[in-house]
PDB file of C-alpha atoms in Angstrom:
ATOM      1  CA  UNK A   1      53.145  63.945  79.755  1.00 45.00           C
ATOM      2  CA  UNK A   2      50.980  66.893  78.784  1.00 45.00           C
ATOM      3  CA  UNK A   3      47.722  68.281  80.112  1.00 44.00           C
ATOM      4  CA  UNK A   4      44.911  69.945  78.205  1.00 47.00           C
ATOM      5  CA  UNK A   5      42.138  71.734  80.068  1.00 48.00           C
ATOM      6  CA  UNK A   6      38.878  72.416  78.261  1.00 56.00           C
ATOM      7  CA  UNK A   7      36.150  74.410  79.958  1.00 54.00           C
ATOM      8  CA  UNK A   8      32.812  73.660  78.355  1.00 52.00           C
ATOM      9  CA  UNK A   9      30.891  76.806  77.557  1.00 44.00           C
ATOM     10  CA  UNK A  10      27.776  76.892  75.400  1.00 39.00           C
ATOM     11  CA  UNK A  11      25.300  79.599  74.557  1.00 38.00           C
ATOM     12  CA  UNK A  12      22.261  80.119  76.782  1.00 35.00           C
ATOM     13  CA  UNK A  13      19.806  78.601  74.312  1.00 32.00           C
ATOM     14  CA  UNK A  14      21.393  75.176  74.406  1.00 33.00           C
ATOM     15  CA  UNK A  15      21.910  75.248  70.638  1.00 32.00           C
ATOM     16  CA  UNK A  16      25.061  73.735  69.187  1.00 33.00           C
ATOM     17  CA  UNK A  17      26.045  77.256  68.131  1.00 35.00           C
ATOM     18  CA  UNK A  18      29.260  78.964  69.006  1.00 32.00           C
ATOM     19  CA  UNK A  19      30.329  80.760  72.144  1.00 35.00           C
ATOM     20  CA  UNK A  20      33.200  83.057  72.778  1.00 35.00           C
ATOM     21  CA  UNK A  21      35.780  81.146  74.731  1.00 36.00           C
ATOM     22  CA  UNK A  22      39.217  82.667  75.063  1.00 37.00           C
ATOM     23  CA  UNK A  23      42.334  80.644  75.571  1.00 39.00           C
ATOM     24  CA  UNK A  24      45.157  80.939  78.045  1.00 36.00           C
ATOM     25  CA  UNK A  25      48.149  78.675  78.386  1.00 39.00           C
ATOM     26  CA  UNK A  26      50.477  77.998  81.284  1.00 34.00           C
ATOM     27  CA  UNK A  27      53.196  75.402  80.697  1.00 31.00           C
ATOM     28  CA  UNK A  28      51.436  72.229  79.531  1.00 34.00           C
ATOM     29  CA  UNK A  29      48.037  73.358  80.847  1.00 36.00           C
ATOM     30  CA  UNK A  30      45.587  74.864  78.382  1.00 38.00           C
ATOM     31  CA  UNK A  31      42.348  76.470  79.536  1.00 37.00           C
ATOM     32  CA  UNK A  32      39.528  77.555  77.287  1.00 35.00           C
ATOM     33  CA  UNK A  33      37.183  80.087  78.885  1.00 32.00           C
ATOM     34  CA  UNK A  34      34.848  82.916  77.925  1.00 25.00           C
ATOM     35  CA  UNK A  35      36.583  85.548  75.853  1.00 26.00           C
ATOM     36  CA  UNK A  36      37.848  85.726  72.316  1.00 30.00           C
ATOM     37  CA  UNK A  37      37.684  82.465  70.356  1.00 42.00           C
ATOM     38  CA  UNK A  38      34.645  80.485  69.163  1.00 52.00           C
ATOM     39  CA  UNK A  39      33.834  76.856  69.908  1.00 67.00           C
ATOM     40  CA  UNK A  40      31.297  75.389  67.521  1.00 76.00           C
ATOM     41  CA  UNK A  41      29.477  72.186  68.396  1.00 81.00           C
ATOM     42  CA  UNK A  42      28.564  70.058  65.390  1.00 87.00           C
ATOM     43  CA  UNK A  43      26.125  67.213  64.850  1.00 92.00           C
ATOM     44  CA  UNK A  44      27.821  63.828  64.491  1.00 95.00           C
ATOM     45  CA  UNK A  45      26.666  60.226  64.030  1.00 96.00           C
ATOM     46  CA  UNK A  46      28.602  57.145  65.125  1.00 96.00           C
ATOM     47  CA  UNK A  47      27.808  53.598  63.990  1.00 96.00           C
ATOM     48  CA  UNK A  48      27.898  52.293  67.576  1.00 96.00           C
ATOM     49  CA  UNK A  49      26.913  55.257  69.753  1.00 96.00           C
ATOM     50  CA  UNK A  50      24.359  56.912  67.460  1.00 96.00           C
ATOM     51  CA  UNK A  51      23.667  60.617  67.095  1.00 95.00           C
ATOM     52  CA  UNK A  52      25.595  63.176  69.062  1.00 94.00           C
ATOM     53  CA  UNK A  53      27.353  66.526  69.351  1.00 90.00           C
ATOM     54  CA  UNK A  54      31.090  67.131  69.012  1.00 89.00           C
ATOM     55  CA  UNK A  55      33.579  69.955  69.464  1.00 85.00           C
ATOM     56  CA  UNK A  56      37.326  70.212  68.855  1.00 83.00           C
ATOM     57  CA  UNK A  57      39.532  72.857  70.426  1.00 79.00           C
ATOM     58  CA  UNK A  58      43.313  72.961  70.210  1.00 75.00           C
ATOM     59  CA  UNK A  59      43.483  69.286  69.224  1.00 80.00           C
ATOM     60  CA  UNK A  60      41.156  68.014  71.985  1.00 83.00           C
ATOM     61  CA  UNK A  61      37.871  66.521  70.736  1.00 87.00           C
ATOM     62  CA  UNK A  62      34.930  65.965  73.056  1.00 89.00           C
ATOM     63  CA  UNK A  63      31.851  64.151  71.790  1.00 92.00           C
ATOM     64  CA  UNK A  64      28.572  63.294  73.506  1.00 93.00           C
ATOM     65  CA  UNK A  65      26.360  60.557  72.032  1.00 96.00           C
ATOM     66  CA  UNK A  66      22.806  59.477  72.790  1.00 95.00           C
ATOM     67  CA  UNK A  67      23.925  55.812  72.843  1.00 96.00           C
ATOM     68  CA  UNK A  68      21.410  53.700  74.859  1.00 95.00           C
ATOM     69  CA  UNK A  69      19.419  56.626  76.251  1.00 94.00           C
ATOM     70  CA  UNK A  70      15.839  57.503  75.406  1.00 91.00           C
ATOM     71  CA  UNK A  71      16.546  61.196  76.170  1.00 90.00           C
ATOM     72  CA  UNK A  72      16.984  63.254  72.996  1.00 88.00           C
ATOM     73  CA  UNK A  73      19.897  65.598  72.318  1.00 87.00           C
ATOM     74  CA  UNK A  74      17.854  68.812  72.530  1.00 83.00           C
ATOM     75  CA  UNK A  75      19.082  69.912  75.966  1.00 82.00           C
ATOM     76  CA  UNK A  76      22.629  68.490  75.945  1.00 84.00           C
ATOM     77  CA  UNK A  77      24.308  71.864  75.411  1.00 80.00           C
ATOM     78  CA  UNK A  78      23.597  74.329  78.199  1.00 78.00           C
ATOM     79  CA  UNK A  79      25.101  77.609  79.344  1.00 73.00           C
ATOM     80  CA  UNK A  80      28.306  76.665  81.161  1.00 76.00           C
ATOM     81  CA  UNK A  81      28.000  72.874  80.900  1.00 83.00           C
ATOM     82  CA  UNK A  82      27.044  69.850  78.851  1.00 86.00           C
ATOM     83  CA  UNK A  83      24.548  67.300  80.071  1.00 90.00           C
ATOM     84  CA  UNK A  84      25.569  63.678  79.752  1.00 93.00           C
ATOM     85  CA  UNK A  85      22.258  61.986  80.433  1.00 95.00           C
ATOM     86  CA  UNK A  86      21.957  58.488  81.887  1.00 96.00           C
ATOM     87  CA  UNK A  87      23.095  55.929  79.286  1.00 96.00           C
ATOM     88  CA  UNK A  88      24.776  58.591  77.109  1.00 96.00           C
ATOM     89  CA  UNK A  89      28.350  58.066  75.907  1.00 97.00           C
ATOM     90  CA  UNK A  90      31.069  60.713  76.140  1.00 96.00           C
ATOM     91  CA  UNK A  91      34.400  60.418  74.330  1.00 95.00           C
ATOM     92  CA  UNK A  92      37.628  62.400  74.549  1.00 91.00           C
ATOM     93  CA  UNK A  93      40.523  62.194  72.114  1.00 89.00           C
ATOM     94  CA  UNK A  94      43.685  64.238  71.630  1.00 85.00           C
ATOM     95  CA  UNK A  95      45.202  64.764  68.203  1.00 86.00           C
ATOM     96  CA  UNK A  96      48.767  63.452  68.082  1.00 85.00           C
ATOM     97  CA  UNK A  97      48.602  61.748  71.495  1.00 82.00           C
ATOM     98  CA  UNK A  98      49.901  58.188  71.714  1.00 84.00           C
ATOM     99  CA  UNK A  99      47.776  57.558  74.791  1.00 87.00           C
ATOM    100  CA  UNK A 100      45.483  59.260  77.256  1.00 88.00           C
ATOM    101  CA  UNK A 101      46.455  58.525  80.859  1.00 89.00           C
ATOM    102  CA  UNK A 102      43.920  60.593  82.823  1.00 88.00           C
ATOM    103  CA  UNK A 103      40.581  62.288  82.233  1.00 89.00           C
ATOM    104  CA  UNK A 104      38.906  64.434  84.855  1.00 89.00           C
ATOM    105  CA  UNK A 105      35.471  65.962  84.406  1.00 89.00           C
ATOM    106  CA  UNK A 106      34.600  68.930  86.612  1.00 88.00           C
ATOM    107  CA  UNK A 107      30.881  68.889  87.311  1.00 90.00           C
ATOM    108  CA  UNK A 108      28.411  71.646  88.117  1.00 89.00           C
ATOM    109  CA  UNK A 109      26.997  70.147  91.311  1.00 94.00           C
ATOM    110  CA  UNK A 110      27.459  67.112  93.562  1.00 97.00           C
ATOM    111  CA  UNK A 111      23.958  65.925  92.643  1.00 97.00           C
ATOM    112  CA  UNK A 112      25.133  65.565  89.005  1.00 97.00           C
ATOM    113  CA  UNK A 113      28.374  63.712  89.781  1.00 97.00           C
ATOM    114  CA  UNK A 114      28.236  59.941  89.157  1.00 98.00           C
ATOM    115  CA  UNK A 115      30.633  57.069  88.434  1.00 97.00           C
ATOM    116  CA  UNK A 116      30.969  56.302  84.733  1.00 98.00           C
ATOM    117  CA  UNK A 117      31.792  53.000  83.020  1.00 97.00           C
ATOM    118  CA  UNK A 118      34.868  53.349  80.775  1.00 98.00           C
ATOM    119  CA  UNK A 119      35.385  51.496  77.488  1.00 96.00           C
ATOM    120  CA  UNK A 120      38.180  49.353  79.004  1.00 96.00           C
ATOM    121  CA  UNK A 121      35.819  48.099  81.750  1.00 97.00           C
ATOM    122  CA  UNK A 122      37.255  50.336  84.459  1.00 97.00           C
ATOM    123  CA  UNK A 123      35.375  53.049  86.345  1.00 97.00           C
ATOM    124  CA  UNK A 124      35.744  56.799  86.238  1.00 98.00           C
ATOM    125  CA  UNK A 125      35.166  57.516  89.930  1.00 98.00           C
ATOM    126  CA  UNK A 126      32.872  60.265  91.162  1.00 98.00           C
ATOM    127  CA  UNK A 127      33.944  62.509  94.026  1.00 98.00           C
ATOM    128  CA  UNK A 128      30.877  64.504  95.046  1.00 97.00           C
ATOM    129  CA  UNK A 129      32.876  66.626  97.508  1.00 97.00           C
ATOM    130  CA  UNK A 130      35.291  67.792  94.824  1.00 97.00           C
ATOM    131  CA  UNK A 131      32.572  67.704  92.122  1.00 95.00           C
ATOM    132  CA  UNK A 132      34.756  65.628  89.794  1.00 94.00           C
ATOM    133  CA  UNK A 133      34.655  62.346  87.896  1.00 96.00           C
ATOM    134  CA  UNK A 134      38.196  60.979  87.403  1.00 95.00           C
ATOM    135  CA  UNK A 135      39.699  58.087  85.445  1.00 96.00           C
ATOM    136  CA  UNK A 136      43.348  57.027  85.204  1.00 95.00           C
ATOM    137  CA  UNK A 137      44.723  54.331  82.926  1.00 95.00           C
ATOM    138  CA  UNK A 138      46.082  54.089  79.391  1.00 94.00           C
ATOM    139  CA  UNK A 139      43.878  54.360  76.296  1.00 95.00           C
ATOM    140  CA  UNK A 140      44.384  55.676  72.768  1.00 92.00           C
ATOM    141  CA  UNK A 141      41.042  57.458  73.149  1.00 92.00           C
ATOM    142  CA  UNK A 142      38.765  57.716  76.163  1.00 95.00           C
ATOM    143  CA  UNK A 143      35.087  56.780  76.173  1.00 97.00           C
ATOM    144  CA  UNK A 144      32.639  56.297  79.041  1.00 98.00           C
ATOM    145  CA  UNK A 145      28.958  55.687  79.674  1.00 97.00           C
ATOM    146  CA  UNK A 146      26.991  57.505  82.318  1.00 93.00           C
ATOM    147  CA  UNK A 147      25.048  54.513  83.607  1.00 89.00           C
ATOM    148  CA  UNK A 148      24.028  55.742  87.083  1.00 93.00           C
ATOM    149  CA  UNK A 149      22.579  59.171  86.310  1.00 95.00           C
ATOM    150  CA  UNK A 150      23.037  62.506  84.554  1.00 96.00           C
ATOM    151  CA  UNK A 151      26.531  64.027  84.737  1.00 95.00           C
ATOM    152  CA  UNK A 152      26.746  67.782  84.119  1.00 92.00           C
ATOM    153  CA  UNK A 153      30.233  68.503  82.818  1.00 88.00           C
ATOM    154  CA  UNK A 154      31.557  72.041  83.233  1.00 84.00           C
ATOM    155  CA  UNK A 155      35.173  71.259  82.322  1.00 82.00           C
ATOM    156  CA  UNK A 156      37.517  68.526  81.170  1.00 84.00           C
ATOM    157  CA  UNK A 157      41.194  68.007  82.027  1.00 83.00           C
ATOM    158  CA  UNK A 158      43.033  65.470  79.879  1.00 85.00           C
ATOM    159  CA  UNK A 159      46.518  64.120  80.597  1.00 84.00           C
ATOM    160  CA  UNK A 160      48.183  62.447  77.631  1.00 83.00           C
ATOM    161  CA  UNK A 161      51.504  61.376  76.145  1.00 83.00           C
TER     162      UNK A 161
END
């Protein structure tokens, strides 16, 4: 089992431009934070989930799609977090992983921490005290809908095999 930690950092304008995250590694834990390496968010379109933004860092891909929401993608990328608006879809995949067994989103504030509906029908549970949304299970790739409200994701920890 391996862990990958991705801290979401975007520029202050909210554009899908690059930032300067640096990377540190400790055992199987990888953290991407402000420093030396660029993350570039790209536009992406999915046949099911519609238009979105995506980024890949060290084999971990995070994508945010408009899905069933009426809110446009203009303000999704913010300084220090991404906004997953109500009815948006967020997906996480890991290159070379046979399965993802846990995904934990760190959120910016308890008021932006909600349960999410996962593609397998389970729930990623919100913990407003810890400011996290956590799912455990077994999926080749993780996807979830924010159906209760906006989730502001500041970081992602993925456990995979």
